[in-house]
PDB file of C-alpha atoms in Angstrom:
ATOM      1  CA  MET A  30     -31.995  -3.586 -52.756  1.00  0.00           C
ATOM      2  CA  LYS A  31     -28.523  -2.162 -52.416  1.00  0.00           C
ATOM      3  CA  GLU A  32     -25.897  -4.855 -52.538  1.00  0.00           C
ATOM      4  CA  ARG A  33     -23.509  -4.908 -49.550  1.00  0.00           C
ATOM      5  CA  THR A  34     -19.876  -4.479 -50.462  1.00  0.00           C
ATOM      6  CA  LYS A  35     -17.110  -6.444 -48.844  1.00  0.00           C
ATOM      7  CA  LYS A  36     -13.739  -4.927 -48.129  1.00  0.00           C
ATOM      8  CA  LEU A  37     -11.048  -6.700 -50.112  1.00  0.00           C
ATOM      9  CA  THR A  38      -8.035  -8.033 -48.281  1.00  0.00           C
ATOM     10  CA  SER A  39      -4.756  -6.749 -49.642  1.00  0.00           C
ATOM     11  CA  LEU A  40      -2.187  -9.175 -50.996  1.00  0.00           C
ATOM     12  CA  ASP A  41       0.278  -8.054 -48.333  1.00  0.00           C
ATOM     13  CA  ASP A  42      -2.184  -8.970 -45.603  1.00  0.00           C
ATOM     14  CA  ILE A  43      -3.005 -12.324 -47.170  1.00  0.00           C
ATOM     15  CA  PHE A  44       0.596 -13.467 -47.092  1.00  0.00           C
ATOM     16  CA  ARG A  45       1.438 -12.155 -43.610  1.00  0.00           C
ATOM     17  CA  THR A  46       2.149 -14.714 -40.912  1.00  0.00           C
ATOM     18  CA  ASP A  47       0.163 -15.053 -37.679  1.00  0.00           C
ATOM     19  CA  GLU A  48       3.247 -13.869 -35.799  1.00  0.00           C
ATOM     20  CA  GLU A  49       3.330 -10.651 -37.831  1.00  0.00           C
ATOM     21  CA  ARG A  50      -0.361  -9.986 -37.208  1.00  0.00           C
ATOM     22  CA  ALA A  51       0.096 -10.649 -33.466  1.00  0.00           C
ATOM     23  CA  ALA A  52       3.043  -8.273 -33.388  1.00  0.00           C
ATOM     24  CA  ASP A  53       0.864  -5.498 -34.821  1.00  0.00           C
ATOM     25  CA  ASN A  54      -1.675  -5.995 -32.036  1.00  0.00           C
ATOM     26  CA  ALA A  55       0.892  -6.345 -29.252  1.00  0.00           C
ATOM     27  CA  GLU A  56       1.739  -3.471 -26.955  1.00  0.00           C
ATOM     28  CA  ARG A  57       4.969  -1.749 -27.793  1.00  0.00           C
ATOM     29  CA  VAL A  58       7.433   0.078 -25.608  1.00  0.00           C
ATOM     30  CA  THR A  59       7.669   3.737 -26.489  1.00  0.00           C
ATOM     31  CA  THR A  60       9.632   6.646 -25.052  1.00  0.00           C
ATOM     32  CA  LEU A  61       7.736   9.468 -23.366  1.00  0.00           C
ATOM     33  CA  PRO A  62       8.936  12.882 -22.163  1.00  0.00           C
ATOM     34  CA  MET A  63       9.024  13.108 -18.371  1.00  0.00           C
ATOM     35  CA  ASP A  64       7.017  16.335 -18.421  1.00  0.00           C
ATOM     36  CA  LYS A  65       4.095  14.519 -20.076  1.00  0.00           C
ATOM     37  CA  LEU A  66       3.601  12.192 -17.098  1.00  0.00           C
ATOM     38  CA  ARG A  67       1.583  12.670 -13.947  1.00  0.00           C
ATOM     39  CA  TYR A  68       1.022  10.563 -10.835  1.00  0.00           C
ATOM     40  CA  PHE A  69      -2.063   8.401 -10.471  1.00  0.00           C
ATOM     41  CA  LYS A  70      -4.873  10.336  -8.810  1.00  0.00           C
ATOM     42  CA  GLU A  71      -5.057   9.525  -5.073  1.00  0.00           C
ATOM     43  CA  HIS A  72      -2.158   7.094  -5.393  1.00  0.00           C
ATOM     44  CA  PRO A  73      -2.205   5.308  -2.001  1.00  0.00           C
ATOM     45  CA  PHE A  74       1.402   4.145  -1.946  1.00  0.00           C
ATOM     46  CA  GLN A  75       4.188   6.383  -0.681  1.00  0.00           C
ATOM     47  CA  VAL A  76       7.212   6.969  -2.873  1.00  0.00           C
ATOM     48  CA  ARG A  77      10.029   7.477  -0.388  1.00  0.00           C
ATOM     49  CA  ASP A  78      13.399   9.069  -1.044  1.00  0.00           C
ATOM     50  CA  ASP A  79      15.179   6.456   1.070  1.00  0.00           C
ATOM     51  CA  GLU A  80      18.266   4.277   0.639  1.00  0.00           C
ATOM     52  CA  GLU A  81      16.452   1.944  -1.755  1.00  0.00           C
ATOM     53  CA  MET A  82      15.453   4.932  -3.874  1.00  0.00           C
ATOM     54  CA  GLN A  83      19.051   6.140  -3.938  1.00  0.00           C
ATOM     55  CA  SER A  84      20.153   2.721  -5.194  1.00  0.00           C
ATOM     56  CA  LEU A  85      17.486   2.896  -7.898  1.00  0.00           C
ATOM     57  CA  VAL A  86      18.637   6.388  -8.893  1.00  0.00           C
ATOM     58  CA  GLU A  87      22.222   5.131  -9.272  1.00  0.00           C
ATOM     59  CA  SER A  88      20.967   2.237 -11.407  1.00  0.00           C
ATOM     60  CA  VAL A  89      19.011   4.623 -13.663  1.00  0.00           C
ATOM     61  CA  GLU A  90      22.049   6.870 -14.024  1.00  0.00           C
ATOM     62  CA  GLN A  91      24.225   3.926 -15.012  1.00  0.00           C
ATOM     63  CA  PHE A  92      21.897   1.680 -17.032  1.00  0.00           C
ATOM     64  CA  GLY A  93      18.715   3.684 -17.635  1.00  0.00           C
ATOM     65  CA  VAL A  94      15.214   2.421 -16.767  1.00  0.00           C
ATOM     66  CA  LEU A  95      15.383  -1.292 -17.568  1.00  0.00           C
ATOM     67  CA  SER A  96      11.675  -2.056 -17.098  1.00  0.00           C
ATOM     68  CA  PRO A  97       9.164   0.266 -18.805  1.00  0.00           C
ATOM     69  CA  ILE A  98       6.463   1.915 -16.745  1.00  0.00           C
ATOM     70  CA  LEU A  99       2.779   1.433 -17.564  1.00  0.00           C
ATOM     71  CA  VAL A 100       0.735   4.538 -18.360  1.00  0.00           C
ATOM     72  CA  ARG A 101      -2.652   5.438 -19.770  1.00  0.00           C
ATOM     73  CA  PRO A 102      -3.492   8.446 -21.970  1.00  0.00           C
ATOM     74  CA  VAL A 103      -5.516  11.201 -20.315  1.00  0.00           C
ATOM     75  CA  GLU A 104      -6.593  14.688 -21.310  1.00  0.00           C
ATOM     76  CA  ASP A 105      -4.364  17.433 -22.750  1.00  0.00           C
ATOM     77  CA  GLY A 106      -1.882  14.989 -24.229  1.00  0.00           C
ATOM     78  CA  MET A 107      -0.752  13.856 -20.776  1.00  0.00           C
ATOM     79  CA  TYR A 108      -0.241  10.326 -19.487  1.00  0.00           C
ATOM     80  CA  GLU A 109      -1.153   8.987 -16.047  1.00  0.00           C
ATOM     81  CA  ILE A 110       1.242   6.526 -14.424  1.00  0.00           C
ATOM     82  CA  VAL A 111      -0.486   3.256 -13.557  1.00  0.00           C
ATOM     83  CA  SER A 112       2.581   1.258 -12.548  1.00  0.00           C
ATOM     84  CA  GLY A 113       6.138   2.485 -12.078  1.00  0.00           C
ATOM     85  CA  HIS A 114       5.929   5.472  -9.729  1.00  0.00           C
ATOM     86  CA  ARG A 115       9.256   4.608  -8.056  1.00  0.00           C
ATOM     87  CA  ARG A 116      11.010   4.261 -11.425  1.00  0.00           C
ATOM     88  CA  HIS A 117       9.518   7.610 -12.444  1.00  0.00           C
ATOM     89  CA  ARG A 118      10.732   9.267  -9.230  1.00  0.00           C
ATOM     90  CA  ALA A 119      14.200   7.767  -9.639  1.00  0.00           C
ATOM     91  CA  SER A 120      14.298   9.136 -13.183  1.00  0.00           C
ATOM     92  CA  GLU A 121      13.332  12.574 -11.839  1.00  0.00           C
ATOM     93  CA  LEU A 122      16.168  12.467  -9.317  1.00  0.00           C
ATOM     94  CA  ALA A 123      18.556  11.232 -12.010  1.00  0.00           C
ATOM     95  CA  LYS A 124      17.472  14.239 -14.111  1.00  0.00           C
ATOM     96  CA  VAL A 125      16.619  12.205 -17.209  1.00  0.00           C
ATOM     97  CA  THR A 126      14.184  13.765 -19.665  1.00  0.00           C
ATOM     98  CA  GLU A 127      12.568  10.634 -21.151  1.00  0.00           C
ATOM     99  CA  ILE A 128      11.413   7.261 -19.867  1.00  0.00           C
ATOM    100  CA  PRO A 129      10.414   3.983 -21.576  1.00  0.00           C
ATOM    101  CA  ALA A 130       6.701   3.272 -21.204  1.00  0.00           C
ATOM    102  CA  ILE A 131       3.889   1.021 -22.332  1.00  0.00           C
ATOM    103  CA  VAL A 132       0.778   3.015 -23.220  1.00  0.00           C
ATOM    104  CA  ARG A 133      -2.504   1.219 -22.585  1.00  0.00           C
ATOM    105  CA  ASP A 134      -6.089   2.469 -22.885  1.00  0.00           C
ATOM    106  CA  LEU A 135      -7.689   1.747 -19.525  1.00  0.00           C
ATOM    107  CA  SER A 136     -10.898   2.754 -17.806  1.00  0.00           C
ATOM    108  CA  ASP A 137     -10.686   4.277 -14.333  1.00  0.00           C
ATOM    109  CA  ASP A 138     -11.582   0.989 -12.654  1.00  0.00           C
ATOM    110  CA  GLU A 139      -9.206  -1.057 -14.804  1.00  0.00           C
ATOM    111  CA  ALA A 140      -6.410   1.379 -13.989  1.00  0.00           C
ATOM    112  CA  ILE A 141      -7.140   1.284 -10.244  1.00  0.00           C
ATOM    113  CA  ILE A 142      -7.072  -2.515 -10.141  1.00  0.00           C
ATOM    114  CA  LEU A 143      -3.813  -2.733 -12.084  1.00  0.00           C
ATOM    115  CA  MET A 144      -2.228   0.037 -10.019  1.00  0.00           C
ATOM    116  CA  VAL A 145      -3.134  -1.613  -6.707  1.00  0.00           C
ATOM    117  CA  ASP A 146      -2.118  -5.106  -7.817  1.00  0.00           C
ATOM    118  CA  ALA A 147       1.283  -3.881  -9.017  1.00  0.00           C
ATOM    119  CA  ASN A 148       2.073  -2.192  -5.698  1.00  0.00           C
ATOM    120  CA  LEU A 149       0.681  -4.797  -3.290  1.00  0.00           C
ATOM    121  CA  GLN A 150       3.671  -6.954  -4.204  1.00  0.00           C
ATOM    122  CA  ARG A 151       5.981  -4.702  -2.190  1.00  0.00           C
ATOM    123  CA  GLU A 152       7.514  -6.274   0.905  1.00  0.00           C
ATOM    124  CA  LYS A 153       7.057  -3.261   3.181  1.00  0.00           C
ATOM    125  CA  LEU A 154       3.647  -1.625   3.183  1.00  0.00           C
ATOM    126  CA  LEU A 155       2.313   0.776   5.805  1.00  0.00           C
ATOM    127  CA  PRO A 156      -1.142   0.141   7.314  1.00  0.00           C
ATOM    128  CA  SER A 157      -2.360   3.376   5.689  1.00  0.00           C
ATOM    129  CA  GLU A 158      -1.157   2.193   2.268  1.00  0.00           C
ATOM    130  CA  LYS A 159      -2.967  -1.130   2.542  1.00  0.00           C
ATOM    131  CA  ALA A 160      -6.079   0.576   3.908  1.00  0.00           C
ATOM    132  CA  LEU A 161      -6.552   2.962   0.997  1.00  0.00           C
ATOM    133  CA  ALA A 162      -5.380   0.443  -1.612  1.00  0.00           C
ATOM    134  CA  TYR A 163      -7.860  -2.212  -0.463  1.00  0.00           C
ATOM    135  CA  LYS A 164     -10.663   0.354  -0.387  1.00  0.00           C
ATOM    136  CA  MET A 165      -9.867   1.681  -3.870  1.00  0.00           C
ATOM    137  CA  LYS A 166      -9.697  -1.774  -5.398  1.00  0.00           C
ATOM    138  CA  LEU A 167     -12.804  -3.059  -3.607  1.00  0.00           C
ATOM    139  CA  ASP A 168     -14.800  -0.011  -4.725  1.00  0.00           C
ATOM    140  CA  ALA A 169     -13.598  -0.518  -8.315  1.00  0.00           C
ATOM    141  CA  MET A 170     -14.571  -4.189  -8.231  1.00  0.00           C
ATOM    142  CA  LYS A 171     -18.035  -3.335  -6.884  1.00  0.00           C
ATOM    143  CA  ARG A 172     -18.549  -0.801  -9.665  1.00  0.00           C
ATOM    144  CA  GLN A 173     -17.929  -3.580 -12.156  1.00  0.00           C
ATOM    145  CA  GLY A 174     -21.091  -5.238 -10.872  1.00  0.00           C
ATOM    146  CA  LYS A 175     -21.252  -8.844 -11.971  1.00  0.00           C
ATOM    147  CA  ARG A 176     -18.215  -8.430 -14.205  1.00  0.00           C
ATOM    148  CA  THR A 177     -15.213 -10.395 -13.042  1.00  0.00           C
ATOM    149  CA  ASP A 178     -13.148 -10.203 -16.226  1.00  0.00           C
ATOM    150  CA  LEU A 179     -10.691  -7.787 -14.591  1.00  0.00           C
ATOM    151  CA  THR A 180      -9.889 -10.203 -11.795  1.00  0.00           C
ATOM    152  CA  CYS A 181      -8.157 -13.544 -11.668  1.00  0.00           C
ATOM    153  CA  ALA A 182     -10.972 -15.301  -9.830  1.00  0.00           C
ATOM    154  CA  GLN A 183     -13.657 -15.556 -12.477  1.00  0.00           C
ATOM    155  CA  VAL A 184     -12.868 -19.141 -13.475  1.00  0.00           C
ATOM    156  CA  GLY A 185     -14.750 -21.773 -11.528  1.00  0.00           C
ATOM    157  CA  HIS A 186     -17.641 -19.610 -10.332  1.00  0.00           C
ATOM    158  CA  LYS A 187     -19.973 -20.176 -13.295  1.00  0.00           C
ATOM    159  CA  LEU A 188     -21.985 -22.962 -11.694  1.00  0.00           C
ATOM    160  CA  GLY A 189     -22.534 -21.369  -8.293  1.00  0.00           C
ATOM    161  CA  PRO A 190     -23.545 -17.924  -7.057  1.00  0.00           C
ATOM    162  CA  ALA A 191     -21.321 -15.044  -8.112  1.00  0.00           C
ATOM    163  CA  PRO A 192     -18.608 -14.429  -5.494  1.00  0.00           C
ATOM    164  CA  LYS A 193     -18.705 -11.175  -3.564  1.00  0.00           C
ATOM    165  CA  SER A 194     -16.038  -8.619  -4.351  1.00  0.00           C
ATOM    166  CA  ARG A 195     -14.557  -8.904  -0.852  1.00  0.00           C
ATOM    167  CA  ASP A 196     -14.254 -12.696  -1.234  1.00  0.00           C
ATOM    168  CA  ILE A 197     -12.415 -12.248  -4.535  1.00  0.00           C
ATOM    169  CA  LEU A 198     -10.112  -9.636  -3.006  1.00  0.00           C
ATOM    170  CA  ALA A 199      -9.395 -11.920  -0.042  1.00  0.00           C
ATOM    171  CA  GLU A 200      -8.522 -14.755  -2.422  1.00  0.00           C
ATOM    172  CA  GLN A 201      -6.185 -12.542  -4.431  1.00  0.00           C
ATOM    173  CA  THR A 202      -4.357 -10.968  -1.480  1.00  0.00           C
ATOM    174  CA  GLY A 203      -4.191 -13.905   0.900  1.00  0.00           C
ATOM    175  CA  GLU A 204      -5.852 -11.814   3.615  1.00  0.00           C
ATOM    176  CA  SER A 205      -9.078 -12.871   5.329  1.00  0.00           C
ATOM    177  CA  ARG A 206     -12.307 -11.005   4.579  1.00  0.00           C
ATOM    178  CA  ASN A 207     -12.354  -9.690   8.140  1.00  0.00           C
ATOM    179  CA  GLN A 208      -8.765  -8.490   7.970  1.00  0.00           C
ATOM    180  CA  ILE A 209      -9.468  -6.628   4.738  1.00  0.00           C
ATOM    181  CA  GLN A 210     -12.448  -4.977   6.434  1.00  0.00           C
ATOM    182  CA  ARG A 211     -10.252  -4.006   9.399  1.00  0.00           C
ATOM    183  CA  TYR A 212      -7.728  -2.376   7.082  1.00  0.00           C
ATOM    184  CA  ILE A 213     -10.475  -0.479   5.263  1.00  0.00           C
ATOM    185  CA  ARG A 214     -11.768   0.794   8.627  1.00  0.00           C
ATOM    186  CA  LEU A 215      -8.483   2.702   8.958  1.00  0.00           C
ATOM    187  CA  THR A 216      -9.650   5.006   6.151  1.00  0.00           C
ATOM    188  CA  HIS A 217     -12.098   6.419   8.728  1.00  0.00           C
ATOM    189  CA  LEU A 218      -9.257   7.248  11.106  1.00  0.00           C
ATOM    190  CA  ALA A 219      -8.108  10.825  11.676  1.00  0.00           C
ATOM    191  CA  PRO A 220      -4.841  11.580   9.817  1.00  0.00           C
ATOM    192  CA  GLU A 221      -2.964  12.136  13.086  1.00  0.00           C
ATOM    193  CA  LEU A 222      -4.033   8.762  14.470  1.00  0.00           C
ATOM    194  CA  LEU A 223      -3.342   7.027  11.156  1.00  0.00           C
ATOM    195  CA  ASP A 224       0.156   8.490  11.153  1.00  0.00           C
ATOM    196  CA  MET A 225       0.708   7.130  14.674  1.00  0.00           C
ATOM    197  CA  THR A 226      -0.439   3.715  13.433  1.00  0.00           C
ATOM    198  CA  ASP A 227       2.047   3.831  10.555  1.00  0.00           C
ATOM    199  CA  LYS A 228       4.836   4.719  12.996  1.00  0.00           C
ATOM    200  CA  GLY A 229       3.931   1.893  15.373  1.00  0.00           C
ATOM    201  CA  LYS A 230       2.929   4.271  18.164  1.00  0.00           C
ATOM    202  CA  LEU A 231      -0.699   3.088  18.019  1.00  0.00           C
ATOM    203  CA  ALA A 232      -1.420  -0.647  17.765  1.00  0.00           C
ATOM    204  CA  PHE A 233      -3.311  -1.754  14.666  1.00  0.00           C
ATOM    205  CA  ASN A 234      -6.260  -3.342  16.491  1.00  0.00           C
ATOM    206  CA  SER A 235      -6.610  -0.327  18.793  1.00  0.00           C
ATOM    207  CA  ALA A 236      -6.593   1.927  15.734  1.00  0.00           C
ATOM    208  CA  VAL A 237      -9.403  -0.100  14.162  1.00  0.00           C
ATOM    209  CA  GLU A 238     -11.549   0.378  17.278  1.00  0.00           C
ATOM    210  CA  LEU A 239     -10.835   4.129  17.374  1.00  0.00           C
ATOM    211  CA  SER A 240     -11.907   4.434  13.729  1.00  0.00           C
ATOM    212  CA  TYR A 241     -15.535   4.052  14.861  1.00  0.00           C
ATOM    213  CA  LEU A 242     -15.332   7.264  16.899  1.00  0.00           C
ATOM    214  CA  LYS A 243     -16.727  10.525  15.523  1.00  0.00           C
ATOM    215  CA  PRO A 244     -14.109  12.939  14.079  1.00  0.00           C
ATOM    216  CA  GLU A 245     -14.359  15.305  17.075  1.00  0.00           C
ATOM    217  CA  GLU A 246     -14.020  12.344  19.456  1.00  0.00           C
ATOM    218  CA  GLN A 247     -10.932  11.116  17.628  1.00  0.00           C
ATOM    219  CA  ALA A 248      -9.448  14.599  17.912  1.00  0.00           C
ATOM    220  CA  ALA A 249     -10.085  14.610  21.674  1.00  0.00           C
ATOM    221  CA  VAL A 250      -8.497  11.166  22.060  1.00  0.00           C
ATOM    222  CA  PHE A 251      -5.451  12.271  20.066  1.00  0.00           C
ATOM    223  CA  THR A 252      -5.086  15.332  22.315  1.00  0.00           C
ATOM    224  CA  ALA A 253      -5.183  13.082  25.395  1.00  0.00           C
ATOM    225  CA  MET A 254      -2.620  10.748  23.842  1.00  0.00           C
ATOM    226  CA  GLU A 255      -0.273  13.641  23.086  1.00  0.00           C
ATOM    227  CA  ARG A 256      -0.683  15.051  26.574  1.00  0.00           C
ATOM    228  CA  ASP A 257      -0.129  11.755  28.386  1.00  0.00           C
ATOM    229  CA  GLU A 258       2.410  10.412  25.863  1.00  0.00           C
ATOM    230  CA  ALA A 259       0.505   7.134  25.871  1.00  0.00           C
ATOM    231  CA  ALA A 260      -1.656   5.177  23.442  1.00  0.00           C
ATOM    232  CA  PRO A 261      -4.783   3.267  24.454  1.00  0.00           C
ATOM    233  CA  SER A 262      -4.581  -0.486  24.768  1.00  0.00           C
ATOM    234  CA  LEU A 263      -7.063  -2.630  22.848  1.00  0.00           C
ATOM    235  CA  LYS A 264      -9.230  -2.897  25.965  1.00  0.00           C
ATOM    236  CA  GLN A 265      -9.183   0.880  26.423  1.00  0.00           C
ATOM    237  CA  ALA A 266      -9.920   1.505  22.739  1.00  0.00           C
ATOM    238  CA  ARG A 267     -12.940  -0.788  22.951  1.00  0.00           C
ATOM    239  CA  GLU A 268     -14.088   1.065  26.064  1.00  0.00           C
ATOM    240  CA  LEU A 269     -13.784   4.391  24.237  1.00  0.00           C
ATOM    241  CA  LYS A 270     -15.780   2.935  21.344  1.00  0.00           C
ATOM    242  CA  ARG A 271     -18.517   1.758  23.741  1.00  0.00           C
ATOM    243  CA  HIS A 272     -18.775   5.214  25.319  1.00  0.00           C
ATOM    244  CA  SER A 273     -19.006   6.749  21.839  1.00  0.00           C
ATOM    245  CA  LYS A 274     -21.785   4.358  20.803  1.00  0.00           C
ATOM    246  CA  ASP A 275     -23.708   5.288  23.945  1.00  0.00           C
ATOM    247  CA  GLY A 276     -23.182   9.005  23.291  1.00  0.00           C
ATOM    248  CA  GLU A 277     -21.163   9.373  26.486  1.00  0.00           C
ATOM    249  CA  LEU A 278     -17.621   9.946  25.217  1.00  0.00           C
ATOM    250  CA  THR A 279     -16.877  13.232  26.988  1.00  0.00           C
ATOM    251  CA  GLU A 280     -13.395  14.568  27.749  1.00  0.00           C
ATOM    252  CA  LYS A 281     -13.830  13.351  31.321  1.00  0.00           C
ATOM    253  CA  ALA A 282     -14.739   9.865  30.087  1.00  0.00           C
ATOM    254  CA  ILE A 283     -11.678   9.849  27.837  1.00  0.00           C
ATOM    255  CA  ASP A 284      -9.412  10.816  30.742  1.00  0.00           C
ATOM    256  CA  THR A 285     -10.986   8.148  32.965  1.00  0.00           C
ATOM    257  CA  VAL A 286     -10.485   5.416  30.373  1.00  0.00           C
ATOM    258  CA  MET A 287      -6.980   6.529  29.415  1.00  0.00           C
ATOM    259  CA  SER A 288      -5.811   6.767  33.043  1.00  0.00           C
ATOM    260  CA  ALA A 289      -6.895   3.214  33.851  1.00  0.00           C
ATOM    261  CA  GLU A 290      -3.943   0.995  34.670  1.00  0.00           C
ATOM    262  CA  LYS A 291      -2.798  -1.108  31.727  1.00  0.00           C
ATOM    263  CA  PRO A 292      -1.604  -4.699  32.072  1.00  0.00           C
ATOM    264  CA  ALA A 293       2.139  -5.159  31.895  1.00  0.00           C
ATOM    265  CA  GLU A 294       3.340  -5.194  28.316  1.00  0.00           C
ATOM    266  CA  SER A 295       4.660  -8.582  27.249  1.00  0.00           C
ATOM    267  CA  LYS A 296       6.761  -7.382  24.334  1.00  0.00           C
ATOM    268  CA  VAL A 297       8.714  -4.463  22.991  1.00  0.00           C
ATOM    269  CA  VAL A 298       8.655  -3.762  19.253  1.00  0.00           C
ATOM    270  CA  LEU A 299      11.640  -2.029  17.678  1.00  0.00           C
ATOM    271  CA  GLN A 300      11.223  -0.782  14.128  1.00  0.00           C
ATOM    272  CA  GLY A 301      13.759  -2.078  11.595  1.00  0.00           C
ATOM    273  CA  ASP A 302      14.508   1.426  10.333  1.00  0.00           C
ATOM    274  CA  THR A 303      15.427   2.475  13.884  1.00  0.00           C
ATOM    275  CA  LEU A 304      17.897  -0.385  14.335  1.00  0.00           C
ATOM    276  CA  ARG A 305      19.363  -0.497  10.832  1.00  0.00           C
ATOM    277  CA  LYS A 306      21.679   2.495  11.355  1.00  0.00           C
ATOM    278  CA  TYR A 307      23.577   0.577  14.064  1.00  0.00           C
ATOM    279  CA  PHE A 308      24.459  -2.398  11.855  1.00  0.00           C
ATOM    280  CA  PRO A 309      26.333  -3.013   8.599  1.00  0.00           C
ATOM    281  CA  ALA A 310      24.111  -3.033   5.536  1.00  0.00           C
ATOM    282  CA  SER A 311      24.916  -6.726   4.956  1.00  0.00           C
ATOM    283  CA  TYR A 312      23.383  -7.819   8.296  1.00  0.00           C
ATOM    284  CA  THR A 313      20.183  -9.838   8.086  1.00  0.00           C
ATOM    285  CA  PRO A 314      17.364  -9.322  10.638  1.00  0.00           C
ATOM    286  CA  ARG A 315      18.426 -12.596  12.294  1.00  0.00           C
ATOM    287  CA  GLN A 316      22.041 -11.395  12.653  1.00  0.00           C
ATOM    288  CA  MET A 317      20.806  -8.100  14.090  1.00  0.00           C
ATOM    289  CA  GLU A 318      18.683  -9.962  16.645  1.00  0.00           C
ATOM    290  CA  GLN A 319      21.580 -12.198  17.687  1.00  0.00           C
ATOM    291  CA  GLN A 320      23.899  -9.227  18.160  1.00  0.00           C
ATOM    292  CA  ILE A 321      21.307  -7.347  20.234  1.00  0.00           C
ATOM    293  CA  LEU A 322      20.834 -10.378  22.498  1.00  0.00           C
ATOM    294  CA  LYS A 323      24.611 -10.677  22.996  1.00  0.00           C
ATOM    295  CA  LEU A 324      24.854  -7.020  23.987  1.00  0.00           C
ATOM    296  CA  LEU A 325      21.898  -7.340  26.372  1.00  0.00           C
ATOM    297  CA  ASP A 326      23.402 -10.461  27.919  1.00  0.00           C
ATOM    298  CA  SER A 327      26.732  -8.666  28.422  1.00  0.00           C
ATOM    299  CA  TRP A 328      24.950  -5.658  29.928  1.00  0.00           C
ATOM    300  CA  PHE A 329      22.929  -7.883  32.265  1.00  0.00           C
ATOM    301  CA  ARG A 330      26.035  -9.777  33.513  1.00  0.00           C
ATOM    302  CA  GLN A 331      27.862  -6.509  34.135  1.00  0.00           C
ATOM    303  CA  LYS A 332      24.850  -5.066  35.935  1.00  0.00           C
ATOM    304  CA  SER A 333      24.532  -8.196  38.119  1.00  0.00           C
ATOM    305  CA  ARG A 334      28.130  -8.102  39.377  1.00  0.00           C
ATOM    306  CA  PRO A 335      28.419  -7.232  43.085  1.00  0.00           C
ATOM    307  CA  GLU A 336      29.866  -3.822  43.807  1.00  0.00           C
ATOM    308  CA  ARG A 337      33.350  -3.742  45.315  1.00  0.00           C
TER     309      ARG A 337
END
């Protein structure tokens, strides 16, 4: 019988400290050429060239990229960005040629989960961004099967039944299971209607109801909305959905539903980006609201004065 040989440990390794061994295994920050990086496939989050981006560009020009991006190696010697798309874009605009990065070997599902988690921390997310992000992460979690090692919710479930992926996602995001499902429904919405939802021209709950319509029905509803310059209320959207389920959503039915009188609106929503240009950059939303109310009060008093 052939005797098994054992690899001898070198003297250098014997006398190394635990800290030195840990340092060898730890991820290191490296520098990668910008032309070796590519965006994450189907990245659901928009990278906008707005005022915040301009501030980030100025920071990169002055100090460089202070926090390394996270990438994973892919084919042809390229790297796919997992986290840090805004820093990458700012570096592009600042015309730098290299960027600090952490390179990590990740499977597709591991990369999706990390990418979504990193971006869900943003303060301002569009409905379309949440919709696709939730769907991508939920699909990745389902593909893991019973594995929960890539989530933060695996502890404490050993004694009971394995939690469903949607329950885990709800726990991680702070959203209810039903709300997550409503967001994911938006991925079935026609691009034109989804864009109207992002812009606040179509209410979220109405958009969810319209997502159950067939593609050709959604197109017909969008045409009616463009023509009438009006969006369906929640009641109207549910009526359109009912007609669709019954196979009766004709153009005439759409016109009938859309022309029905809506209840008086109880509120007016003004987008922050629309108002921001009228106020100093230092103004908080509360200060903006107070100033608007003062101007409205002044306008109302002037309007109420008797004519001479």
